[in-house]
PDB file of C-alpha atoms in Angstrom:
ATOM      1  CA  MET A   1     -13.147  -7.153-130.701  1.00  0.00           C
ATOM      2  CA  THR A   2     -11.045  -3.408-131.422  1.00  0.00           C
ATOM      3  CA  LYS A   3      -7.968  -2.992-129.579  1.00  0.00           C
ATOM      4  CA  TRP A   4      -9.161  -0.390-127.689  1.00  0.00           C
ATOM      5  CA  LYS A   5     -12.483  -1.912-126.594  1.00  0.00           C
ATOM      6  CA  MET A   6      -9.898  -4.975-125.468  1.00  0.00           C
ATOM      7  CA  MET A   7      -7.991  -2.728-123.859  1.00  0.00           C
ATOM      8  CA  ILE A   8     -11.014  -0.807-121.856  1.00  0.00           C
ATOM      9  CA  THR A   9     -12.576  -4.232-120.958  1.00  0.00           C
ATOM     10  CA  ILE A  10      -9.383  -5.874-119.911  1.00  0.00           C
ATOM     11  CA  MET A  11      -8.925  -2.179-117.803  1.00  0.00           C
ATOM     12  CA  ILE A  12     -12.470  -3.040-116.275  1.00  0.00           C
ATOM     13  CA  ILE A  13     -11.656  -6.446-115.348  1.00  0.00           C
ATOM     14  CA  ALA A  14      -8.682  -5.135-113.125  1.00  0.00           C
ATOM     15  CA  LEU A  15     -10.106  -2.317-111.461  1.00  0.00           C
ATOM     16  CA  ILE A  16     -12.999  -4.643-109.887  1.00  0.00           C
ATOM     17  CA  PRO A  17     -10.394  -6.165-106.948  1.00  0.00           C
ATOM     18  CA  VAL A  18      -9.830  -2.322-106.161  1.00  0.00           C
ATOM     19  CA  MET A  19     -13.267  -1.434-106.707  1.00  0.00           C
ATOM     20  CA  TYR A  20     -14.550  -3.651-104.784  1.00  0.00           C
ATOM     21  CA  PHE A  21     -11.877  -3.216-101.652  1.00  0.00           C
ATOM     22  CA  ASN A  22     -12.301   0.410-101.715  1.00  0.00           C
ATOM     23  CA  PHE A  23     -16.282  -0.562-101.625  1.00  0.00           C
ATOM     24  CA  PHE A  24     -15.911  -2.601 -98.091  1.00  0.00           C
ATOM     25  CA  ALA A  25     -12.831  -0.514 -97.165  1.00  0.00           C
ATOM     26  CA  GLU A  26     -14.933   2.964 -96.699  1.00  0.00           C
ATOM     27  CA  GLU A  27     -17.919   0.906 -95.435  1.00  0.00           C
ATOM     28  CA  SER A  28     -15.719  -0.205 -92.698  1.00  0.00           C
ATOM     29  CA  LYS A  29     -14.900   3.033 -92.139  1.00  0.00           C
ATOM     30  CA  SER A  30     -17.953   4.577 -91.746  1.00  0.00           C
ATOM     31  CA  GLN A  31     -18.873   2.144 -89.570  1.00  0.00           C
ATOM     32  CA  SER A  32     -15.842   2.893 -87.378  1.00  0.00           C
ATOM     33  CA  GLN A  33     -16.439   6.451 -87.333  1.00  0.00           C
ATOM     34  CA  LYS A  34     -17.369   7.599 -83.918  1.00  0.00           C
ATOM     35  CA  ARG A  35     -20.233  10.561 -83.367  1.00  0.00           C
ATOM     36  CA  VAL A  36     -19.359  13.373 -80.900  1.00  0.00           C
ATOM     37  CA  ILE A  37     -22.064  15.502 -79.744  1.00  0.00           C
ATOM     38  CA  ALA A  38     -20.856  18.851 -77.491  1.00  0.00           C
ATOM     39  CA  LEU A  39     -23.458  20.935 -75.879  1.00  0.00           C
ATOM     40  CA  GLY A  40     -23.601  23.503 -73.577  1.00  0.00           C
ATOM     41  CA  ASP A  41     -22.999  27.193 -73.395  1.00  0.00           C
ATOM     42  CA  SER A  42     -20.690  29.962 -75.259  1.00  0.00           C
ATOM     43  CA  LEU A  43     -17.318  28.143 -74.303  1.00  0.00           C
ATOM     44  CA  THR A  44     -19.429  24.817 -75.980  1.00  0.00           C
ATOM     45  CA  TYR A  45     -19.096  26.872 -78.982  1.00  0.00           C
ATOM     46  CA  GLY A  46     -16.336  28.385 -79.201  1.00  0.00           C
ATOM     47  CA  TYR A  47     -16.994  32.567 -78.592  1.00  0.00           C
ATOM     48  CA  GLY A  48     -13.368  34.354 -79.021  1.00  0.00           C
ATOM     49  CA  ASP A  49     -11.472  32.279 -80.910  1.00  0.00           C
ATOM     50  CA  LYS A  50     -10.189  34.114 -83.759  1.00  0.00           C
ATOM     51  CA  GLU A  51     -10.083  30.703 -85.678  1.00  0.00           C
ATOM     52  CA  ASP A  52     -13.373  29.809 -84.999  1.00  0.00           C
ATOM     53  CA  GLU A  53     -12.614  26.369 -83.544  1.00  0.00           C
ATOM     54  CA  GLY A  54     -12.836  26.685 -79.777  1.00  0.00           C
ATOM     55  CA  TYR A  55     -11.740  23.790 -77.596  1.00  0.00           C
ATOM     56  CA  ILE A  56     -14.041  21.729 -79.578  1.00  0.00           C
ATOM     57  CA  GLY A  57     -13.516  22.021 -83.214  1.00  0.00           C
ATOM     58  CA  ARG A  58      -9.556  22.232 -81.640  1.00  0.00           C
ATOM     59  CA  LEU A  59     -10.526  18.789 -80.057  1.00  0.00           C
ATOM     60  CA  GLU A  60     -11.281  17.370 -82.814  1.00  0.00           C
ATOM     61  CA  GLN A  61      -9.210  17.802 -85.217  1.00  0.00           C
ATOM     62  CA  LYS A  62      -6.308  16.252 -82.542  1.00  0.00           C
ATOM     63  CA  VAL A  63      -8.789  13.131 -82.401  1.00  0.00           C
ATOM     64  CA  ASN A  64      -8.745  12.322 -85.677  1.00  0.00           C
ATOM     65  CA  GLU A  65      -4.777  12.806 -86.206  1.00  0.00           C
ATOM     66  CA  LYS A  66      -4.288  10.086 -83.997  1.00  0.00           C
ATOM     67  CA  GLU A  67      -2.932   6.797 -86.018  1.00  0.00           C
ATOM     68  CA  THR A  68      -6.159   4.463 -84.950  1.00  0.00           C
ATOM     69  CA  GLU A  69      -8.373   2.456 -86.471  1.00  0.00           C
ATOM     70  CA  GLU A  70     -11.178   4.969 -85.549  1.00  0.00           C
ATOM     71  CA  SER A  71     -12.178   8.321 -86.694  1.00  0.00           C
ATOM     72  CA  TYR A  72     -14.061  10.558 -84.672  1.00  0.00           C
ATOM     73  CA  ARG A  73     -16.730  13.164 -86.137  1.00  0.00           C
ATOM     74  CA  PHE A  74     -17.957  16.419 -83.676  1.00  0.00           C
ATOM     75  CA  GLN A  75     -21.211  18.014 -83.392  1.00  0.00           C
ATOM     76  CA  ASN A  76     -21.009  21.162 -81.912  1.00  0.00           C
ATOM     77  CA  LEU A  77     -24.595  22.369 -80.471  1.00  0.00           C
ATOM     78  CA  GLY A  78     -23.244  24.884 -77.797  1.00  0.00           C
ATOM     79  CA  ILE A  79     -25.643  28.332 -77.536  1.00  0.00           C
ATOM     80  CA  PRO A  80     -23.480  31.572 -76.231  1.00  0.00           C
ATOM     81  CA  GLY A  81     -25.801  32.738 -73.397  1.00  0.00           C
ATOM     82  CA  GLN A  82     -27.056  29.461 -72.524  1.00  0.00           C
ATOM     83  CA  LYS A  83     -28.180  28.362 -68.917  1.00  0.00           C
ATOM     84  CA  SER A  84     -28.443  24.633 -67.401  1.00  0.00           C
ATOM     85  CA  SER A  85     -32.261  25.715 -68.058  1.00  0.00           C
ATOM     86  CA  GLY A  86     -31.894  26.569 -71.424  1.00  0.00           C
ATOM     87  CA  LEU A  87     -29.574  23.112 -72.225  1.00  0.00           C
ATOM     88  CA  GLN A  88     -32.419  21.527 -70.563  1.00  0.00           C
ATOM     89  CA  LYS A  89     -35.253  22.586 -72.383  1.00  0.00           C
ATOM     90  CA  GLN A  90     -32.910  22.182 -75.999  1.00  0.00           C
ATOM     91  CA  LEU A  91     -32.512  17.877 -75.004  1.00  0.00           C
ATOM     92  CA  LEU A  92     -35.946  18.079 -75.382  1.00  0.00           C
ATOM     93  CA  LYS A  93     -36.672  19.312 -78.692  1.00  0.00           C
ATOM     94  CA  PRO A  94     -37.106  16.180 -80.825  1.00  0.00           C
ATOM     95  CA  SER A  95     -34.142  17.196 -83.721  1.00  0.00           C
ATOM     96  CA  VAL A  96     -31.571  17.301 -81.052  1.00  0.00           C
ATOM     97  CA  ALA A  97     -33.427  14.083 -78.822  1.00  0.00           C
ATOM     98  CA  GLU A  98     -33.168  12.173 -82.027  1.00  0.00           C
ATOM     99  CA  ASP A  99     -29.302  13.160 -82.704  1.00  0.00           C
ATOM    100  CA  LEU A 100     -28.456  11.809 -79.079  1.00  0.00           C
ATOM    101  CA  THR A 101     -29.489   7.966 -79.379  1.00  0.00           C
ATOM    102  CA  GLU A 102     -26.618   8.561 -82.363  1.00  0.00           C
ATOM    103  CA  ALA A 103     -23.967   9.525 -79.625  1.00  0.00           C
ATOM    104  CA  ASP A 104     -20.637   7.820 -79.274  1.00  0.00           C
ATOM    105  CA  LEU A 105     -19.429  10.599 -76.209  1.00  0.00           C
ATOM    106  CA  PHE A 106     -21.269  13.877 -74.997  1.00  0.00           C
ATOM    107  CA  ILE A 107     -19.341  16.163 -74.143  1.00  0.00           C
ATOM    108  CA  VAL A 108     -21.122  18.913 -71.390  1.00  0.00           C
ATOM    109  CA  ASN A 109     -19.600  22.247 -70.261  1.00  0.00           C
ATOM    110  CA  ILE A 110     -22.598  23.858 -68.458  1.00  0.00           C
ATOM    111  CA  GLY A 111     -23.099  25.728 -65.777  1.00  0.00           C
ATOM    112  CA  THR A 112     -20.633  29.243 -65.920  1.00  0.00           C
ATOM    113  CA  ASN A 113     -24.065  31.265 -67.062  1.00  0.00           C
ATOM    114  CA  ASP A 114     -26.209  29.924 -63.825  1.00  0.00           C
ATOM    115  CA  LEU A 115     -23.274  31.134 -61.330  1.00  0.00           C
ATOM    116  CA  ILE A 116     -22.726  34.981 -63.190  1.00  0.00           C
ATOM    117  CA  LYS A 117     -26.171  35.337 -64.413  1.00  0.00           C
ATOM    118  CA  SER A 118     -27.076  35.307 -60.833  1.00  0.00           C
ATOM    119  CA  ASN A 119     -24.941  37.083 -59.251  1.00  0.00           C
ATOM    120  CA  GLY A 120     -25.819  39.999 -61.692  1.00  0.00           C
ATOM    121  CA  GLY A 121     -23.876  39.288 -64.660  1.00  0.00           C
ATOM    122  CA  ASP A 122     -20.455  39.538 -63.013  1.00  0.00           C
ATOM    123  CA  LEU A 123     -18.876  38.166 -60.124  1.00  0.00           C
ATOM    124  CA  VAL A 124     -17.814  41.353 -58.480  1.00  0.00           C
ATOM    125  CA  PRO A 125     -19.600  41.522 -55.938  1.00  0.00           C
ATOM    126  CA  LEU A 126     -20.582  38.314 -55.148  1.00  0.00           C
ATOM    127  CA  HIS A 127     -23.357  37.856 -53.458  1.00  0.00           C
ATOM    128  CA  HIS A 128     -23.617  34.275 -51.442  1.00  0.00           C
ATOM    129  CA  ASP A 129     -27.306  33.944 -51.290  1.00  0.00           C
ATOM    130  CA  LYS A 130     -28.190  34.058 -55.184  1.00  0.00           C
ATOM    131  CA  ILE A 131     -25.380  32.422 -55.616  1.00  0.00           C
ATOM    132  CA  MET A 132     -26.529  29.474 -53.416  1.00  0.00           C
ATOM    133  CA  GLU A 133     -29.840  29.457 -54.220  1.00  0.00           C
ATOM    134  CA  ALA A 134     -28.972  28.935 -58.084  1.00  0.00           C
ATOM    135  CA  LYS A 135     -26.735  26.570 -57.697  1.00  0.00           C
ATOM    136  CA  LYS A 136     -29.917  24.299 -56.369  1.00  0.00           C
ATOM    137  CA  GLU A 137     -31.994  25.159 -58.842  1.00  0.00           C
ATOM    138  CA  TYR A 138     -28.361  23.920 -61.003  1.00  0.00           C
ATOM    139  CA  VAL A 139     -27.940  20.725 -59.313  1.00  0.00           C
ATOM    140  CA  ASP A 140     -31.459  20.251 -60.071  1.00  0.00           C
ATOM    141  CA  HIS A 141     -31.239  21.193 -64.174  1.00  0.00           C
ATOM    142  CA  PHE A 142     -27.581  18.975 -63.908  1.00  0.00           C
ATOM    143  CA  ASN A 143     -28.805  15.908 -62.788  1.00  0.00           C
ATOM    144  CA  PHE A 144     -31.809  16.181 -65.256  1.00  0.00           C
ATOM    145  CA  ILE A 145     -29.748  16.604 -68.227  1.00  0.00           C
ATOM    146  CA  LEU A 146     -27.552  13.598 -66.869  1.00  0.00           C
ATOM    147  CA  ASP A 147     -30.079  11.525 -66.726  1.00  0.00           C
ATOM    148  CA  THR A 148     -31.921  12.246 -70.544  1.00  0.00           C
ATOM    149  CA  LEU A 149     -28.466  11.374 -71.328  1.00  0.00           C
ATOM    150  CA  GLU A 150     -28.211   8.468 -69.692  1.00  0.00           C
ATOM    151  CA  ALA A 151     -31.956   7.757 -70.658  1.00  0.00           C
ATOM    152  CA  THR A 152     -31.944   8.521 -74.427  1.00  0.00           C
ATOM    153  CA  ASN A 153     -28.685   6.373 -74.903  1.00  0.00           C
ATOM    154  CA  GLU A 154     -27.135   4.369 -72.277  1.00  0.00           C
ATOM    155  CA  ASP A 155     -24.396   3.366 -74.678  1.00  0.00           C
ATOM    156  CA  ALA A 156     -22.732   6.608 -74.222  1.00  0.00           C
ATOM    157  CA  ASP A 157     -19.820   8.404 -72.574  1.00  0.00           C
ATOM    158  CA  ILE A 158     -20.489  11.617 -71.192  1.00  0.00           C
ATOM    159  CA  LEU A 159     -17.654  13.926 -70.774  1.00  0.00           C
ATOM    160  CA  VAL A 160     -18.619  16.687 -67.876  1.00  0.00           C
ATOM    161  CA  ILE A 161     -16.247  20.168 -68.116  1.00  0.00           C
ATOM    162  CA  GLY A 162     -15.609  21.455 -65.283  1.00  0.00           C
ATOM    163  CA  LEU A 163     -15.549  25.585 -64.022  1.00  0.00           C
ATOM    164  CA  TYR A 164     -12.889  28.037 -63.943  1.00  0.00           C
ATOM    165  CA  ASN A 165     -12.460  31.437 -62.314  1.00  0.00           C
ATOM    166  CA  PRO A 166     -12.643  34.176 -65.395  1.00  0.00           C
ATOM    167  CA  TYR A 167      -9.595  36.153 -62.981  1.00  0.00           C
ATOM    168  CA  PRO A 168      -7.135  33.738 -63.008  1.00  0.00           C
ATOM    169  CA  ASP A 169      -4.133  37.035 -62.320  1.00  0.00           C
ATOM    170  CA  ARG A 170      -6.455  38.705 -60.015  1.00  0.00           C
ATOM    171  CA  ASP A 171      -6.813  38.214 -55.832  1.00  0.00           C
ATOM    172  CA  SER A 172      -9.987  36.845 -56.422  1.00  0.00           C
ATOM    173  CA  ASP A 173      -9.646  33.988 -53.316  1.00  0.00           C
ATOM    174  CA  GLU A 174     -13.761  34.650 -52.929  1.00  0.00           C
ATOM    175  CA  ILE A 175     -14.311  33.827 -56.659  1.00  0.00           C
ATOM    176  CA  GLU A 176     -12.137  30.855 -56.284  1.00  0.00           C
ATOM    177  CA  ALA A 177     -13.726  30.009 -53.165  1.00  0.00           C
ATOM    178  CA  TYR A 178     -17.571  30.548 -55.068  1.00  0.00           C
ATOM    179  CA  VAL A 179     -16.191  27.917 -58.473  1.00  0.00           C
ATOM    180  CA  ASP A 180     -14.492  25.784 -55.967  1.00  0.00           C
ATOM    181  CA  ASP A 181     -17.857  25.041 -54.281  1.00  0.00           C
ATOM    182  CA  TRP A 182     -19.563  24.276 -57.319  1.00  0.00           C
ATOM    183  CA  ASN A 183     -17.237  22.393 -59.139  1.00  0.00           C
ATOM    184  CA  GLN A 184     -16.987  20.074 -55.983  1.00  0.00           C
ATOM    185  CA  THR A 185     -20.746  20.013 -56.133  1.00  0.00           C
ATOM    186  CA  ILE A 186     -20.998  19.026 -59.969  1.00  0.00           C
ATOM    187  CA  MET A 187     -18.221  16.263 -58.922  1.00  0.00           C
ATOM    188  CA  ASN A 188     -20.432  15.053 -56.187  1.00  0.00           C
ATOM    189  CA  GLU A 189     -23.487  14.685 -58.865  1.00  0.00           C
ATOM    190  CA  VAL A 190     -20.612  13.036 -61.737  1.00  0.00           C
ATOM    191  CA  LYS A 191     -20.244  10.287 -58.656  1.00  0.00           C
ATOM    192  CA  LYS A 192     -23.694   9.301 -58.902  1.00  0.00           C
ATOM    193  CA  HIS A 193     -24.168   8.324 -62.700  1.00  0.00           C
ATOM    194  CA  GLY A 194     -22.705   5.596 -64.722  1.00  0.00           C
ATOM    195  CA  ASN A 195     -20.422   6.251 -67.508  1.00  0.00           C
ATOM    196  CA  VAL A 196     -20.266   9.997 -66.361  1.00  0.00           C
ATOM    197  CA  LYS A 197     -16.844  11.677 -66.095  1.00  0.00           C
ATOM    198  CA  TYR A 198     -15.323  14.334 -64.564  1.00  0.00           C
ATOM    199  CA  VAL A 199     -13.140  17.270 -66.516  1.00  0.00           C
ATOM    200  CA  SER A 200     -10.981  19.912 -64.233  1.00  0.00           C
ATOM    201  CA  THR A 201     -10.098  23.078 -65.967  1.00  0.00           C
ATOM    202  CA  ASN A 202     -10.104  25.284 -63.316  1.00  0.00           C
ATOM    203  CA  PRO A 203      -5.983  24.689 -62.481  1.00  0.00           C
ATOM    204  CA  LEU A 204      -5.480  26.233 -65.862  1.00  0.00           C
ATOM    205  CA  PHE A 205      -5.992  29.066 -66.078  1.00  0.00           C
ATOM    206  CA  LYS A 206      -4.131  29.309 -62.706  1.00  0.00           C
ATOM    207  CA  GLY A 207      -1.233  31.836 -62.255  1.00  0.00           C
ATOM    208  CA  LYS A 208      -1.348  32.830 -66.146  1.00  0.00           C
ATOM    209  CA  LYS A 209      -1.578  36.046 -67.432  1.00  0.00           C
ATOM    210  CA  LYS A 210      -5.306  37.401 -68.117  1.00  0.00           C
ATOM    211  CA  GLU A 211      -3.993  38.443 -71.602  1.00  0.00           C
ATOM    212  CA  SER A 212      -2.536  35.801 -72.466  1.00  0.00           C
ATOM    213  CA  VAL A 213      -5.160  33.068 -72.608  1.00  0.00           C
ATOM    214  CA  PHE A 214      -8.273  35.195 -72.506  1.00  0.00           C
ATOM    215  CA  HIS A 215     -10.102  37.020 -75.110  1.00  0.00           C
ATOM    216  CA  ASP A 216     -12.175  38.624 -72.679  1.00  0.00           C
ATOM    217  CA  SER A 217     -13.432  38.764 -69.472  1.00  0.00           C
ATOM    218  CA  LEU A 218     -14.733  35.477 -69.412  1.00  0.00           C
ATOM    219  CA  HIS A 219     -14.207  33.679 -72.957  1.00  0.00           C
ATOM    220  CA  PRO A 220     -10.562  31.758 -73.422  1.00  0.00           C
ATOM    221  CA  ASN A 221      -8.599  33.000 -76.576  1.00  0.00           C
ATOM    222  CA  GLY A 222      -7.086  30.399 -78.661  1.00  0.00           C
ATOM    223  CA  LYS A 223      -4.233  29.638 -77.177  1.00  0.00           C
ATOM    224  CA  GLY A 224      -6.812  28.883 -74.084  1.00  0.00           C
ATOM    225  CA  TYR A 225      -9.542  26.987 -75.659  1.00  0.00           C
ATOM    226  CA  GLU A 226      -6.061  24.765 -76.932  1.00  0.00           C
ATOM    227  CA  ILE A 227      -5.045  24.430 -73.268  1.00  0.00           C
ATOM    228  CA  MET A 228      -8.909  23.011 -72.705  1.00  0.00           C
ATOM    229  CA  ALA A 229      -8.525  20.854 -75.937  1.00  0.00           C
ATOM    230  CA  LYS A 230      -5.394  18.966 -74.844  1.00  0.00           C
ATOM    231  CA  GLN A 231      -6.897  18.235 -70.791  1.00  0.00           C
ATOM    232  CA  ILE A 232      -9.934  16.545 -72.118  1.00  0.00           C
ATOM    233  CA  MET A 233      -7.206  14.594 -74.119  1.00  0.00           C
ATOM    234  CA  LYS A 234      -5.433  13.529 -71.519  1.00  0.00           C
ATOM    235  CA  THR A 235      -7.818  13.153 -69.174  1.00  0.00           C
ATOM    236  CA  TYR A 236     -10.469  11.092 -71.593  1.00  0.00           C
ATOM    237  CA  SER A 237      -8.697   7.511 -73.945  1.00  0.00           C
ATOM    238  CA  PHE A 238     -10.035   8.450 -77.160  1.00  0.00           C
TER     239      PHE A 238
END
């Protein structure tokens, strides 16, 4: 055996334990990886964030920066403009339903479009009867969504993100009253389910200047989404 062949043989023998360790370390890492599926509308999608992260992308970064044995992989299925009825249909798609079975955590943010679109696409002026009728329909869809997630994946936790008043710096007591009413309804429904937790967002924006945390009349900017991500970290233990 030549000198070089002998050296290569020795190197291969020396590398076997390292290769063995790395293989099982990667396998263990893969097994410990948690999967998070985010569902909702343009807020889940992250519209308005110049960094194209939204609160979901920022949350994923924060979670994986923690020194834990588990890593998290986030899948964002948010659809801009989506209402609860649309999310209900989305969950029934075979490709989506298959993904649901593999999740360890669901994040659901839905209802903003139900409220606003029922009022004609804006919250000024307010139309009480239309908003109340829309809430009834929303509750039916919302429970269908939670029931579907629970039936598809009974071991996964579910985080439900509350609604917020998009006009925090305006004299909007009437808008605030409707947002609070819808949030209270959401919380009441959440209590009827097992592994479901409510994340409050409305207090996060109260008293803040509109231009500092919002991209437009509805969607947060990067700073606003950052605030939401931090709130989720405070509410749920990853």
